[in-house]
């Protein structure tokens, strides 16, 4: 905001994000029908942010440069689950924990210049995420088999993420799957 200037800049911007995830585990049955599964993952993400030029604010409009970022994250963890059957239903509660580590973790930044003639460019530093994130959660899967061609499953879960720097997040998921 500039004193005495009341203008609103508008823009049309976009980008793309691509992610590849490889996740593996090995089920290890233990007594009392429990299954422990050590987990390992590797996730690569590419984020492209298109450049754009603002309009409608005169000389204080910005030309914003395009950007591209590569992220690579490893994960190590485990989950424990046990199935319980009741008539045609199977219930599978689980708990899990995971350590996520950023192998490539660039600092986000934005380079721009005002559209006024001879305006120098400037760069604004963005958020640098912690290299390590911790994750714990719980969930339940309900499987229904009417012993016909149709089989249904409902999954629900809660996950909590945090870092040493004070970031935290809660996530609730629900998924319905049907096989006909």
CSV table of N, CA, C and O in Angstrom, one decimal, residues 43-123:
chain,number,residue,atom,x,y,z
A,43,UNK,N,9.3,-39.6,-2.5
A,43,UNK,CA,8.4,-38.8,-3.3
A,43,UNK,C,9.1,-37.6,-3.9
A,43,UNK,O,9.8,-36.9,-3.2
A,44,UNK,N,8.9,-37.5,-5.2
A,44,UNK,CA,9.5,-36.4,-6.0
A,44,UNK,C,8.3,-35.5,-6.5
A,44,UNK,O,7.3,-36.0,-7.0
A,45,UNK,N,8.5,-34.2,-6.3
A,45,UNK,CA,7.5,-33.3,-6.8
A,45,UNK,C,8.2,-32.2,-7.6
A,45,UNK,O,9.3,-31.7,-7.2
A,46,UNK,N,7.6,-31.8,-8.7
A,46,UNK,CA,8.0,-30.7,-9.5
A,46,UNK,C,6.9,-29.7,-9.6
A,46,UNK,O,5.8,-30.0,-9.9
A,47,UNK,N,7.2,-28.4,-9.2
A,47,UNK,CA,6.2,-27.3,-9.2
A,47,UNK,C,6.7,-26.3,-10.2
A,47,UNK,O,7.8,-25.7,-10.1
A,48,UNK,N,5.8,-26.0,-11.2
A,48,UNK,CA,6.1,-24.9,-12.1
A,48,UNK,C,5.0,-23.8,-11.9
A,48,UNK,O,3.8,-24.1,-11.9
A,49,UNK,N,5.5,-22.6,-11.7
A,49,UNK,CA,4.6,-21.4,-11.5
A,49,UNK,C,4.8,-20.5,-12.7
A,49,UNK,O,5.9,-20.0,-12.9
A,50,UNK,N,3.8,-20.3,-13.5
A,50,UNK,CA,3.9,-19.4,-14.7
A,50,UNK,C,4.1,-18.0,-14.3
A,50,UNK,O,3.6,-17.5,-13.3
A,51,UNK,N,4.9,-17.3,-15.2
A,51,UNK,CA,5.0,-15.8,-15.0
A,51,UNK,C,3.7,-15.1,-15.4
A,51,UNK,O,2.9,-15.7,-16.1
A,52,UNK,N,3.5,-13.9,-14.9
A,52,UNK,CA,2.3,-13.2,-15.2
A,52,UNK,C,2.6,-11.7,-15.1
A,52,UNK,O,3.6,-11.3,-14.4
A,53,UNK,N,1.7,-10.9,-15.7
A,53,UNK,CA,1.8,-9.4,-15.5
A,53,UNK,C,0.5,-8.9,-15.0
A,53,UNK,O,-0.6,-9.2,-15.5
A,54,UNK,N,0.5,-8.1,-13.9
A,54,UNK,CA,-0.7,-7.5,-13.4
A,54,UNK,C,-1.2,-6.4,-14.3
A,54,UNK,O,-0.4,-5.8,-15.0
A,55,UNK,N,-2.5,-6.1,-14.1
A,55,UNK,CA,-3.1,-5.0,-14.9
A,55,UNK,C,-4.0,-4.2,-14.0
A,55,UNK,O,-4.2,-4.5,-12.8
A,56,UNK,N,-4.4,-3.0,-14.4
A,56,UNK,CA,-5.4,-2.1,-13.8
A,56,UNK,C,-4.8,-1.3,-12.6
A,56,UNK,O,-5.6,-0.6,-12.0
A,57,UNK,N,-3.5,-1.3,-12.4
A,57,UNK,CA,-3.0,-0.5,-11.3
A,57,UNK,C,-1.9,0.5,-11.8
A,57,UNK,O,-1.1,1.0,-11.0
A,58,UNK,N,-1.8,0.6,-13.1
A,58,UNK,CA,-0.8,1.6,-13.7
A,58,UNK,C,0.6,1.2,-13.4
A,58,UNK,O,1.0,0.0,-13.6
A,59,UNK,N,1.4,2.2,-13.1
A,59,UNK,CA,2.9,1.9,-12.9
A,59,UNK,C,3.2,1.0,-11.7
A,59,UNK,O,4.4,0.6,-11.6
A,60,UNK,N,2.3,0.7,-10.8
A,60,UNK,CA,2.6,-0.2,-9.7
A,60,UNK,C,2.2,-1.6,-10.0
A,60,UNK,O,2.3,-2.5,-9.2
A,61,UNK,N,1.7,-1.9,-11.2
A,61,UNK,CA,1.5,-3.3,-11.7
A,61,UNK,C,2.9,-4.0,-11.6
A,61,UNK,O,3.9,-3.4,-11.8
A,62,UNK,N,2.8,-5.3,-11.4
A,62,UNK,CA,4.1,-6.1,-11.4
A,62,UNK,C,4.2,-7.0,-12.6
A,62,UNK,O,3.2,-7.6,-13.0
A,63,UNK,N,5.4,-7.2,-13.1
A,63,UNK,CA,5.8,-8.3,-13.9
A,63,UNK,C,6.4,-9.4,-13.0
A,63,UNK,O,7.4,-9.1,-12.4
A,64,UNK,N,5.8,-10.6,-12.9
A,64,UNK,CA,6.3,-11.6,-12.0
A,64,UNK,C,6.9,-12.7,-12.9
A,64,UNK,O,6.2,-13.2,-13.8
A,65,UNK,N,8.1,-13.1,-12.6
A,65,UNK,CA,8.8,-14.1,-13.3
A,65,UNK,C,8.3,-15.5,-13.0
A,65,UNK,O,7.8,-15.8,-11.9
A,66,UNK,N,8.4,-16.4,-14.0
A,66,UNK,CA,8.1,-17.8,-13.8
A,66,UNK,C,9.1,-18.4,-12.8
A,66,UNK,O,10.2,-17.9,-12.7
A,67,UNK,N,8.7,-19.5,-12.2
A,67,UNK,CA,9.6,-20.2,-11.2
A,67,UNK,C,9.4,-21.7,-11.4
A,67,UNK,O,8.3,-22.1,-11.8
A,68,UNK,N,10.4,-22.4,-11.0
A,68,UNK,CA,10.3,-23.9,-11.0
A,68,UNK,C,11.0,-24.4,-9.8
A,68,UNK,O,12.1,-23.9,-9.4
A,69,UNK,N,10.4,-25.4,-9.1
A,69,UNK,CA,11.1,-26.0,-7.9
A,69,UNK,C,11.0,-27.5,-8.0
A,69,UNK,O,10.0,-28.1,-8.5
A,70,UNK,N,12.0,-28.2,-7.5
A,70,UNK,CA,12.1,-29.6,-7.4
A,70,UNK,C,12.2,-30.0,-5.9
A,70,UNK,O,13.0,-29.4,-5.2
A,71,UNK,N,11.3,-30.9,-5.5
A,71,UNK,CA,11.3,-31.4,-4.1
A,71,UNK,C,11.5,-32.9,-4.1
A,71,UNK,O,11.0,-33.6,-5.0
A,72,UNK,N,12.3,-33.4,-3.1
A,72,UNK,CA,12.5,-34.9,-3.0
A,72,UNK,C,12.4,-35.2,-1.5
A,72,UNK,O,13.1,-34.6,-0.7
A,73,UNK,N,11.5,-36.1,-1.1
A,73,UNK,CA,11.2,-36.4,0.3
A,73,UNK,C,11.3,-37.9,0.5
A,73,UNK,O,10.6,-38.7,-0.2
A,74,UNK,N,12.0,-38.3,1.6
A,74,UNK,CA,12.0,-39.7,2.0
A,74,UNK,C,11.1,-39.9,3.2
A,74,UNK,O,10.9,-39.0,3.9
A,75,UNK,N,10.6,-41.1,3.4
A,75,UNK,CA,9.8,-41.4,4.5
A,75,UNK,C,10.1,-42.8,5.1
A,75,UNK,O,10.4,-43.7,4.3
A,76,UNK,N,10.2,-42.9,6.4
A,76,UNK,CA,10.4,-44.1,7.1
A,76,UNK,C,9.4,-44.2,8.2
A,76,UNK,O,9.2,-43.2,9.0
A,77,UNK,N,8.8,-45.4,8.4
A,77,UNK,CA,7.8,-45.5,9.5
A,77,UNK,C,7.3,-46.9,9.6
A,77,UNK,O,7.9,-47.9,9.1
A,78,UNK,N,6.2,-47.0,10.3
A,78,UNK,CA,5.6,-48.4,10.6
A,78,UNK,C,4.1,-48.2,10.9
A,78,UNK,O,3.7,-47.1,11.3
A,79,UNK,N,3.4,-49.3,10.7
A,79,UNK,CA,2.0,-49.3,11.1
A,79,UNK,C,1.7,-50.6,11.7
A,79,UNK,O,2.3,-51.6,11.4
A,80,UNK,N,0.7,-50.6,12.6
A,80,UNK,CA,0.3,-51.8,13.3
A,80,UNK,C,-1.2,-51.9,13.1
A,80,UNK,O,-1.9,-50.9,13.2
A,81,UNK,N,-1.7,-53.1,12.7
A,81,UNK,CA,-3.2,-53.3,12.5
A,81,UNK,C,-3.6,-54.7,12.9
A,81,UNK,O,-2.8,-55.6,13.0
A,82,UNK,N,-4.9,-54.8,13.1
A,82,UNK,CA,-5.5,-56.1,13.5
A,82,UNK,C,-6.9,-56.1,12.9
A,82,UNK,O,-7.6,-55.1,13.0
A,83,UNK,N,-7.2,-57.2,12.3
A,83,UNK,CA,-8.6,-57.3,11.8
A,83,UNK,C,-9.5,-58.1,12.7
A,83,UNK,O,-9.1,-59.0,13.4
A,84,UNK,N,-10.8,-57.6,12.7
A,84,UNK,CA,-11.8,-58.2,13.5
A,84,UNK,C,-13.0,-58.5,12.5
A,84,UNK,O,-13.4,-57.6,11.8
A,85,UNK,N,-13.5,-59.8,12.6
A,85,UNK,CA,-14.6,-60.1,11.7
A,85,UNK,C,-15.9,-60.3,12.5
A,85,UNK,O,-15.9,-60.8,13.6
A,86,UNK,N,-17.0,-59.8,11.9
A,86,UNK,CA,-18.3,-59.9,12.5
A,86,UNK,C,-19.3,-60.1,11.4
A,86,UNK,O,-19.6,-59.2,10.6
A,87,UNK,N,-19.9,-61.3,11.3
A,87,UNK,CA,-20.8,-61.8,10.2
A,87,UNK,C,-20.1,-61.5,8.9
A,87,UNK,O,-19.1,-62.0,8.6
A,88,UNK,N,-20.7,-60.6,8.0
A,88,UNK,CA,-20.2,-60.4,6.7
A,88,UNK,C,-19.3,-59.1,6.7
A,88,UNK,O,-18.9,-58.6,5.6
A,89,UNK,N,-18.9,-58.6,7.8
A,89,UNK,CA,-18.1,-57.4,8.0
A,89,UNK,C,-16.8,-57.7,8.6
A,89,UNK,O,-16.6,-58.5,9.4
A,90,UNK,N,-15.8,-57.0,8.1
A,90,UNK,CA,-14.4,-57.0,8.7
A,90,UNK,C,-14.0,-55.6,9.0
A,90,UNK,O,-14.1,-54.7,8.2
A,91,UNK,N,-13.5,-55.4,10.3
A,91,UNK,CA,-13.1,-54.1,10.7
A,91,UNK,C,-11.5,-54.2,10.9
A,91,UNK,O,-11.1,-55.2,11.5
A,92,UNK,N,-10.8,-53.2,10.4
A,92,UNK,CA,-9.4,-53.2,10.5
A,92,UNK,C,-8.9,-51.9,11.0
A,92,UNK,O,-8.6,-50.9,10.3
A,93,UNK,N,-8.8,-51.8,12.4
A,93,UNK,CA,-8.2,-50.6,12.9
A,93,UNK,C,-6.7,-50.6,12.8
A,93,UNK,O,-6.0,-51.6,12.8
A,94,UNK,N,-6.1,-49.4,12.7
A,94,UNK,CA,-4.6,-49.3,12.6
A,94,UNK,C,-4.1,-48.0,13.3
A,94,UNK,O,-4.8,-47.1,13.5
A,95,UNK,N,-2.8,-48.1,13.7
A,95,UNK,CA,-2.1,-46.9,14.1
A,95,UNK,C,-0.8,-46.9,13.3
A,95,UNK,O,-0.3,-47.9,12.8
A,96,UNK,N,-0.3,-45.7,13.1
A,96,UNK,CA,0.9,-45.5,12.2
A,96,UNK,C,1.7,-44.3,12.7
A,96,UNK,O,1.2,-43.4,13.3
A,97,UNK,N,3.0,-44.4,12.4
A,97,UNK,CA,3.9,-43.3,12.7
A,97,UNK,C,5.0,-43.2,11.5
A,97,UNK,O,5.3,-44.3,10.9
A,98,UNK,N,5.4,-42.0,11.2
A,98,UNK,CA,6.3,-41.8,10.1
A,98,UNK,C,7.2,-40.6,10.3
A,98,UNK,O,6.8,-39.6,10.9
A,99,UNK,N,8.4,-40.7,9.8
A,99,UNK,CA,9.4,-39.6,9.8
A,99,UNK,C,9.6,-39.3,8.3
A,99,UNK,O,10.0,-40.1,7.5
A,100,UNK,N,9.3,-38.0,7.9
A,100,UNK,CA,9.5,-37.5,6.6
A,100,UNK,C,10.7,-36.6,6.6
A,100,UNK,O,10.8,-35.7,7.4
A,101,UNK,N,11.6,-36.8,5.6
A,101,UNK,CA,12.9,-36.0,5.6
A,101,UNK,C,13.0,-35.4,4.1
A,101,UNK,O,13.0,-36.2,3.2
A,102,UNK,N,13.2,-34.1,4.0
A,102,UNK,CA,13.3,-33.4,2.8
A,102,UNK,C,14.8,-33.6,2.3
A,102,UNK,O,15.7,-33.1,2.9
A,103,UNK,N,15.0,-34.3,1.2
A,103,UNK,CA,16.3,-34.4,0.6
A,103,UNK,C,16.6,-33.2,-0.3
A,103,UNK,O,17.8,-32.7,-0.4
A,104,UNK,N,15.6,-32.7,-1.0
A,104,UNK,CA,15.7,-31.5,-1.8
A,104,UNK,C,14.6,-30.6,-1.3
A,104,UNK,O,13.4,-31.0,-1.3
A,105,UNK,N,14.9,-29.4,-0.7
A,105,UNK,CA,14.0,-28.6,-0.1
A,105,UNK,C,14.3,-27.1,-0.4
A,105,UNK,O,14.9,-26.4,0.5
A,106,UNK,N,14.0,-26.6,-1.6
A,106,UNK,CA,14.4,-25.3,-2.0
A,106,UNK,C,13.7,-24.2,-1.2
A,106,UNK,O,12.5,-24.4,-0.8
A,107,UNK,N,14.3,-23.1,-1.0
A,107,UNK,CA,13.6,-21.9,-0.5
A,107,UNK,C,12.8,-21.3,-1.6
A,107,UNK,O,13.3,-21.0,-2.7
A,108,UNK,N,11.5,-21.1,-1.4
A,108,UNK,CA,10.6,-20.4,-2.3
A,108,UNK,C,11.0,-19.0,-2.4
A,108,UNK,O,11.3,-18.3,-1.4
A,109,UNK,N,10.9,-18.4,-3.7
A,109,UNK,CA,11.2,-17.0,-3.8
A,109,UNK,C,10.4,-16.5,-5.1
A,109,UNK,O,10.1,-17.3,-5.9
A,110,UNK,N,10.2,-15.2,-5.1
A,110,UNK,CA,9.5,-14.6,-6.2
A,110,UNK,C,10.3,-13.4,-6.7
A,110,UNK,O,10.6,-12.5,-6.0
A,111,UNK,N,10.6,-13.4,-8.0
A,111,UNK,CA,11.3,-12.3,-8.6
A,111,UNK,C,10.3,-11.5,-9.5
A,111,UNK,O,9.5,-12.0,-10.3
A,112,UNK,N,10.3,-10.2,-9.3
A,112,UNK,CA,9.3,-9.3,-10.0
A,112,UNK,C,10.0,-7.9,-10.2
A,112,UNK,O,11.0,-7.6,-9.7
A,113,UNK,N,9.3,-7.1,-11.1
A,113,UNK,CA,9.6,-5.7,-11.2
A,113,UNK,C,8.3,-5.0,-11.6
A,113,UNK,O,7.4,-5.6,-12.0
A,114,UNK,N,8.3,-3.7,-11.2
A,114,UNK,CA,7.1,-2.9,-11.6
A,114,UNK,C,7.1,-2.6,-13.1
A,114,UNK,O,8.2,-2.6,-13.7
A,115,UNK,N,5.9,-2.4,-13.6
A,115,UNK,CA,5.8,-2.2,-15.1
A,115,UNK,C,6.3,-0.8,-15.5
A,115,UNK,O,6.4,-0.6,-16.7
A,116,UNK,N,6.5,0.1,-14.6
A,116,UNK,CA,7.0,1.4,-14.9
A,116,UNK,C,8.4,1.3,-15.6
A,116,UNK,O,9.1,0.3,-15.4
A,117,UNK,N,8.6,2.1,-16.6
A,117,UNK,CA,9.9,2.1,-17.4
A,117,UNK,C,11.1,2.0,-16.4
A,117,UNK,O,11.2,2.7,-15.4
A,118,UNK,N,12.1,1.2,-16.8
A,118,UNK,CA,13.4,1.1,-16.1
A,118,UNK,C,13.3,0.7,-14.7
A,118,UNK,O,14.1,1.0,-13.8
A,119,UNK,N,12.2,0.0,-14.3
A,119,UNK,CA,12.1,-0.5,-13.0
A,119,UNK,C,13.0,-1.7,-12.7
A,119,UNK,O,13.0,-2.7,-13.5
A,120,UNK,N,13.8,-1.7,-11.7
A,120,UNK,CA,14.7,-2.8,-11.4
A,120,UNK,C,13.9,-4.0,-10.8
A,120,UNK,O,12.9,-3.8,-10.2
A,121,UNK,N,14.4,-5.2,-11.0
A,121,UNK,CA,13.8,-6.3,-10.5
A,121,UNK,C,14.2,-6.5,-9.0
A,121,UNK,O,15.2,-6.0,-8.6
A,122,UNK,N,13.3,-7.2,-8.2
A,122,UNK,CA,13.6,-7.5,-6.8
A,122,UNK,C,13.1,-8.9,-6.6
A,122,UNK,O,12.2,-9.4,-7.3
A,123,UNK,N,13.7,-9.5,-5.6
A,123,UNK,CA,13.3,-10.9,-5.2
A,123,UNK,C,12.8,-10.9,-3.8
A,123,UNK,O,13.5,-10.4,-2.9
